Tab-separated table of C-alpha atoms in Angstrom:
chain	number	residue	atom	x	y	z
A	675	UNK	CA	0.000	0.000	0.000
A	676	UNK	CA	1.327	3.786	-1.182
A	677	UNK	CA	0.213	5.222	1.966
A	678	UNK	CA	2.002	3.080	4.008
A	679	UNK	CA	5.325	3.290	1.902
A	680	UNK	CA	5.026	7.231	2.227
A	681	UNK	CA	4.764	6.799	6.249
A	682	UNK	CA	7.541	3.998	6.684
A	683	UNK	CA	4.849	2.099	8.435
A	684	UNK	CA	4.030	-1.104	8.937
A	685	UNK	CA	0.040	-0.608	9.193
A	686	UNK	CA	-1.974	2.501	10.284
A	687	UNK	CA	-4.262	2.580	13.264
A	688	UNK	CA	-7.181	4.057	11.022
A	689	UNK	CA	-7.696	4.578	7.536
A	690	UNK	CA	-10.334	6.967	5.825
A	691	UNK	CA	-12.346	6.882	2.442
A	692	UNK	CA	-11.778	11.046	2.322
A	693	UNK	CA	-14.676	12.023	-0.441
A	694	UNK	CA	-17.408	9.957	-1.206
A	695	UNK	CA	-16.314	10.975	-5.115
A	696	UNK	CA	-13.390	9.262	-7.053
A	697	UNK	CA	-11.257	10.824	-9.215
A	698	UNK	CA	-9.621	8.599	-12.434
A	699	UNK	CA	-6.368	6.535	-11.381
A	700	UNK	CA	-2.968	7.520	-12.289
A	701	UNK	CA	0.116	9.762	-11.430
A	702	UNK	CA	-1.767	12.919	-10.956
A	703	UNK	CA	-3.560	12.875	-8.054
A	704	UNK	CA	-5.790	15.552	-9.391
A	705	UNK	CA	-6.703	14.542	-13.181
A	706	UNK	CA	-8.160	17.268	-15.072
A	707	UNK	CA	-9.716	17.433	-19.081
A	708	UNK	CA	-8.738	19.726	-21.603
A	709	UNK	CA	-11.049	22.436	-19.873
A	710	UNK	CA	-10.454	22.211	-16.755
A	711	UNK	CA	-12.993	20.112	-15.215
A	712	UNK	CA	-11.806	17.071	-13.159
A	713	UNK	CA	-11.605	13.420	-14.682
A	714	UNK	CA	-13.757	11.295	-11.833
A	715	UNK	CA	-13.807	7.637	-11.598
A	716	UNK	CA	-17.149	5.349	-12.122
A	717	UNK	CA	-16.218	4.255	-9.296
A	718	UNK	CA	-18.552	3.516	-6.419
A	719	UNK	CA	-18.169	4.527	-2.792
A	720	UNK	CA	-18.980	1.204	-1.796
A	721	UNK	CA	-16.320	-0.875	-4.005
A	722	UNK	CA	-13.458	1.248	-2.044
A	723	UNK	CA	-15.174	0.176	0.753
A	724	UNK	CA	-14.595	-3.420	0.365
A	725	UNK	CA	-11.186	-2.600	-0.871
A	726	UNK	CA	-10.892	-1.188	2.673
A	727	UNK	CA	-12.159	-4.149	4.150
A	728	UNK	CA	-9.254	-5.861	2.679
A	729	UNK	CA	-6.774	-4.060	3.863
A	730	UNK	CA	-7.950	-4.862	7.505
A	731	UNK	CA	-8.336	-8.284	6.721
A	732	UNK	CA	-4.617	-8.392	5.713
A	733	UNK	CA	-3.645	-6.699	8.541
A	734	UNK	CA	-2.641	-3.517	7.356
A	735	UNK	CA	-5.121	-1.407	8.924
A	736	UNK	CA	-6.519	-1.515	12.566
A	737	UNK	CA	-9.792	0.776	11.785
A	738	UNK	CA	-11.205	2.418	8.638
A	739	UNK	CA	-14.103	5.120	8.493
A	740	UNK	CA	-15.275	7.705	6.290
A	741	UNK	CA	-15.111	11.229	5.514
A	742	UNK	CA	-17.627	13.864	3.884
A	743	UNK	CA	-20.351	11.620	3.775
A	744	UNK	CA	-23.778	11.939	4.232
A	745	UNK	CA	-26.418	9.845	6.427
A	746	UNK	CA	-27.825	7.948	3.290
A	747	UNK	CA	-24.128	6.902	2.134
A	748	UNK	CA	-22.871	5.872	5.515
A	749	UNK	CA	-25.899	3.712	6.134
A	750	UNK	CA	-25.511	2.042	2.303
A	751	UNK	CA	-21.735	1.350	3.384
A	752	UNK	CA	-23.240	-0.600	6.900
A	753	UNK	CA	-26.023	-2.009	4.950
A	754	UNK	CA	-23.442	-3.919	2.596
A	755	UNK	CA	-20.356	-3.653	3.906
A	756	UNK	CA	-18.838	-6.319	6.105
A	757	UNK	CA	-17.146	-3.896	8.360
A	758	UNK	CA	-18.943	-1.200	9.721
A	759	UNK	CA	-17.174	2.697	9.799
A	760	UNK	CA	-15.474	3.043	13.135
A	761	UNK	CA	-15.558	6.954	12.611
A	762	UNK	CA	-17.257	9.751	10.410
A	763	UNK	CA	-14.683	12.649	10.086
A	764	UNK	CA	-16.911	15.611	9.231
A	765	UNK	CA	-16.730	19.234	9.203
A	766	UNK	CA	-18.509	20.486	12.336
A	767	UNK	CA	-18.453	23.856	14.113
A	768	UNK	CA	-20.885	26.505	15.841
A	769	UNK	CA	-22.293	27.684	12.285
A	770	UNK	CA	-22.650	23.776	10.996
A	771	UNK	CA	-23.179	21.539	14.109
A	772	UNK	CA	-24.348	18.505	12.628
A	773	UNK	CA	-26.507	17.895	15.233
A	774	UNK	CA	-28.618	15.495	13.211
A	775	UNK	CA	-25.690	13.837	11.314
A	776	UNK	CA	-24.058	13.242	15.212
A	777	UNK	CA	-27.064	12.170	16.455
A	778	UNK	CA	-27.461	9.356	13.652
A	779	UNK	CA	-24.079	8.709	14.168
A	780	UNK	CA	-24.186	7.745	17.776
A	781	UNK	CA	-27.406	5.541	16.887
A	782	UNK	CA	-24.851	3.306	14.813
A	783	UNK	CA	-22.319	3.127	16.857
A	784	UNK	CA	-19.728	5.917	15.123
A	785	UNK	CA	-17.697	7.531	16.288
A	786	UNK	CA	-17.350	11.624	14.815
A	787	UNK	CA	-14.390	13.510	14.565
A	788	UNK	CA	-14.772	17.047	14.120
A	789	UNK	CA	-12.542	18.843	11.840
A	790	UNK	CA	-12.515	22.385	11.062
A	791	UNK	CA	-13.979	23.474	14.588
A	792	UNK	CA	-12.892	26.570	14.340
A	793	UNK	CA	-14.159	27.478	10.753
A	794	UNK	CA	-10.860	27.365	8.995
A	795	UNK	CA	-10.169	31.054	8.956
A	796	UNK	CA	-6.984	30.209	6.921
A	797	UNK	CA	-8.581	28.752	4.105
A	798	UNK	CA	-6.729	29.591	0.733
A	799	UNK	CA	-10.569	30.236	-0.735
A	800	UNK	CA	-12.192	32.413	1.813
A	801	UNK	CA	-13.753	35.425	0.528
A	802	UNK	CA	-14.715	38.795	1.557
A	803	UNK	CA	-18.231	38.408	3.851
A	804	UNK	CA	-17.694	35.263	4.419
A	805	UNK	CA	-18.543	34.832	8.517
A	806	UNK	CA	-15.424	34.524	10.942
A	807	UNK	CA	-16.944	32.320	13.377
A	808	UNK	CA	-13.890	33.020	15.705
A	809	UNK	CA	-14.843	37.443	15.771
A	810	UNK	CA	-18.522	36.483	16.317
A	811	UNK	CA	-19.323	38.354	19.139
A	812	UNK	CA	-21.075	35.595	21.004
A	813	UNK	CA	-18.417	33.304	20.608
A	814	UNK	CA	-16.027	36.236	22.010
A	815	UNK	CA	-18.095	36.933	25.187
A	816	UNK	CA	-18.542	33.622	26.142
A	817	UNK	CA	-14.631	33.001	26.155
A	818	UNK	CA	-14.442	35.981	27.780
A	819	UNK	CA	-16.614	34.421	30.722
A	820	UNK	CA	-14.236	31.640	30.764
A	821	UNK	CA	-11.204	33.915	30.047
A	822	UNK	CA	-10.540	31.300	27.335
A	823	UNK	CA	-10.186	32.151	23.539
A	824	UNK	CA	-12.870	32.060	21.278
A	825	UNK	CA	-11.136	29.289	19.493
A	826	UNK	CA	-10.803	27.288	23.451
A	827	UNK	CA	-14.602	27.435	23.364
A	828	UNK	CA	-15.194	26.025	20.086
A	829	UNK	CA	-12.741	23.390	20.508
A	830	UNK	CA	-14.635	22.782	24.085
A	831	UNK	CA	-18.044	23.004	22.148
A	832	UNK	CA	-17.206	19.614	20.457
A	833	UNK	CA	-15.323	18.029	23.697
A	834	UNK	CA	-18.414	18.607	25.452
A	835	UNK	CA	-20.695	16.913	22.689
A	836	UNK	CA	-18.472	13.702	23.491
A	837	UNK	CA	-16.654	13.866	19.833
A	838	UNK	CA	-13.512	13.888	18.856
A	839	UNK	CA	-12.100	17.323	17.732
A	840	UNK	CA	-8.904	17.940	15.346
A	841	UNK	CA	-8.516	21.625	15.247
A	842	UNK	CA	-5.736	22.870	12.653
A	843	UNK	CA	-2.867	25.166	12.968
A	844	UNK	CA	0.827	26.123	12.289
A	845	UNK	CA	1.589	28.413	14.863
A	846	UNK	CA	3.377	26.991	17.995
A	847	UNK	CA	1.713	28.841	20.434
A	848	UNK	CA	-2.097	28.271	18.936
A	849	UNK	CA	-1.102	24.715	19.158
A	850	UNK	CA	-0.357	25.010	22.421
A	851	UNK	CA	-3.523	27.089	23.292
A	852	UNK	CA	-5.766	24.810	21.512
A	853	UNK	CA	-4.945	21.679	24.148
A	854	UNK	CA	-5.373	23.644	26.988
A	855	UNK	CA	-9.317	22.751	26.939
A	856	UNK	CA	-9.306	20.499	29.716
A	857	UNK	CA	-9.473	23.084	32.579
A	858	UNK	CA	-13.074	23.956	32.087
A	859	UNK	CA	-16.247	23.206	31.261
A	860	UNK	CA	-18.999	25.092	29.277
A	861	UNK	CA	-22.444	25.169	31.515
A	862	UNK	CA	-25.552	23.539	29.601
A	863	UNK	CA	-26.739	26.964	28.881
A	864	UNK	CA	-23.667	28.035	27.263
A	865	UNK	CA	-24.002	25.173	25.030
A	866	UNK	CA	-27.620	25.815	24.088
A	867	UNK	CA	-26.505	29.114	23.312
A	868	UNK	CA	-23.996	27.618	20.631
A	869	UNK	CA	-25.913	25.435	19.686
A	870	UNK	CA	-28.420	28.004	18.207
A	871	UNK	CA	-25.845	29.479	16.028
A	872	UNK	CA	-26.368	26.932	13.608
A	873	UNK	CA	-27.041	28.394	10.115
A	874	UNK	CA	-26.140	25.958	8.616
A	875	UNK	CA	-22.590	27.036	6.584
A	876	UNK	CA	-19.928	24.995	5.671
A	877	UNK	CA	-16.016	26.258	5.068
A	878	UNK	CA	-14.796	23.305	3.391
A	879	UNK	CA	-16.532	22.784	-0.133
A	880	UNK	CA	-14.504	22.617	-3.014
A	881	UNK	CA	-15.571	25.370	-5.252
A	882	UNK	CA	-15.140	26.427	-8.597
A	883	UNK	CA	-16.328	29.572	-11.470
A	884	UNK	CA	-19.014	29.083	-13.373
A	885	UNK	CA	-19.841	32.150	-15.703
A	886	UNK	CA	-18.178	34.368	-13.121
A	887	UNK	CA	-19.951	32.911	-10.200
A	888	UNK	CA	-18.106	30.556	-7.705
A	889	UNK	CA	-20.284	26.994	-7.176
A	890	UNK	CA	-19.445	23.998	-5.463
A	891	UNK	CA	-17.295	21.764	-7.906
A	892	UNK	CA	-19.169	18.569	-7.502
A	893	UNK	CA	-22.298	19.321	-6.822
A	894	UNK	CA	-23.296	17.780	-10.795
A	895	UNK	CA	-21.890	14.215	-9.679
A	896	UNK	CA	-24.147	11.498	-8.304
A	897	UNK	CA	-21.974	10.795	-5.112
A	898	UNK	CA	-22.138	14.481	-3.678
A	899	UNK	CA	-22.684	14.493	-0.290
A	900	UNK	CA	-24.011	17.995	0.419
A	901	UNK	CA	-27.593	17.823	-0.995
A	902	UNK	CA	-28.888	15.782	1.783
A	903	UNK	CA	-30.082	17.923	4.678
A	904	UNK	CA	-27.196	15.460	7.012
């Protein structure tokens, strides 16, 4: 297995079908036609699946789960599958709390990782007007309260909702800040309160131009995830 070449690893402790959409096989890991567009695969979410099933079966991988998909495909990969998804890695924060998505979830037995808790202010493609989840003035006063960070409380947010949280940075001390969650506790109030700031808005969509308007990329393919309400 590539993956495990690249690491110098003998197997991996979990293993994740990223995007429920394929993209054709070859050198470039992003194929694209003549104008532009990406080349996908006909390949079906559920055949990688079983390919992932292999790889446990050979020993190569502890755990494998999914990523970026919705309700309907994680219950056709449990329906058929042999191995059911030990997590769902989704994009969850105040503005997109996936409360329904979680709550299915913990139904069957998955576990969810959060990523982007804090809304991914860094993102390459953010936009003027887009919100900044981390300056909403809520947010602010809350982890003010606290005397935590805005960013503390989000990460807390998910710690509190019993998930698993994988917030993203490069600077040493925001690393450092963003594990020092486990000193407080956000009152059931609090959490009601950021709860409600659901919009719902994601940050991490690819996106591409269309006529001079920017559109999700996939959102033509069969396998796209986002036009189920969870």
């Amino acid at each position: 297995m590539q993956t495990l070449k690249d690491l110098q690893l003998d197997y991996l402790d979990l293993y994740l079908i990223h995007w429920p959409i394929g993209l054709k096989s070859g050198d470039n890991p992003f194929p694209k036609n003549e104008d532009g567009t990406l080349q996908y695969s006909d390949v079906h979410p559920l055949e990688s699946w079983q390919e992932m099933e292999k790889l446990v079966d050979e020993g190569l991988v502890r755990s494998i789960g999914l990523s970026n998909f919705n309700s309907k495909q994680v219950t056709e990969i449990t329906s058929k599958g042999r191995i059911k998804p030990s997590v769902l890695q989704v994009e969850c924060h105040p503005y997109l709390n996936q409360k329904d998505l979680i709550n299915f979830c913990n139904e069957n037995g998955i576990l969810v990782t959060a990523f982007s808790p804090l809304g991914s202010p860094d993102r390459p493609w953010a936009k003027p007007g887009d919100p900044l989840l981390l300056e909403d003035n809520e947010i602010v006063g809350i982890a003010k309260k606290y005397k935590k960070t805005a960013a503390q409380v989000c990460i807390r947010f998910q710690i509190e909702r019993e998930l698993s949280v994988i917030p993203k940075s490069t600077t040493a001390h925001r690393i450092k800040e963003n594990s020092e969650v486990f000193d407080f506790s956000l009152s059931s109030e609090d959490m009601k309160i950021i709860e409600s700031f659901h919009r719902p808005w994601r940050a991490c969509i690819p996106m591409t131009e269309i006529d001079g308007k920017q559109v999700p990329r996939d959102a033509h393919h069969p396998h796209f995830p986002f036009h189920e309400p969870f």
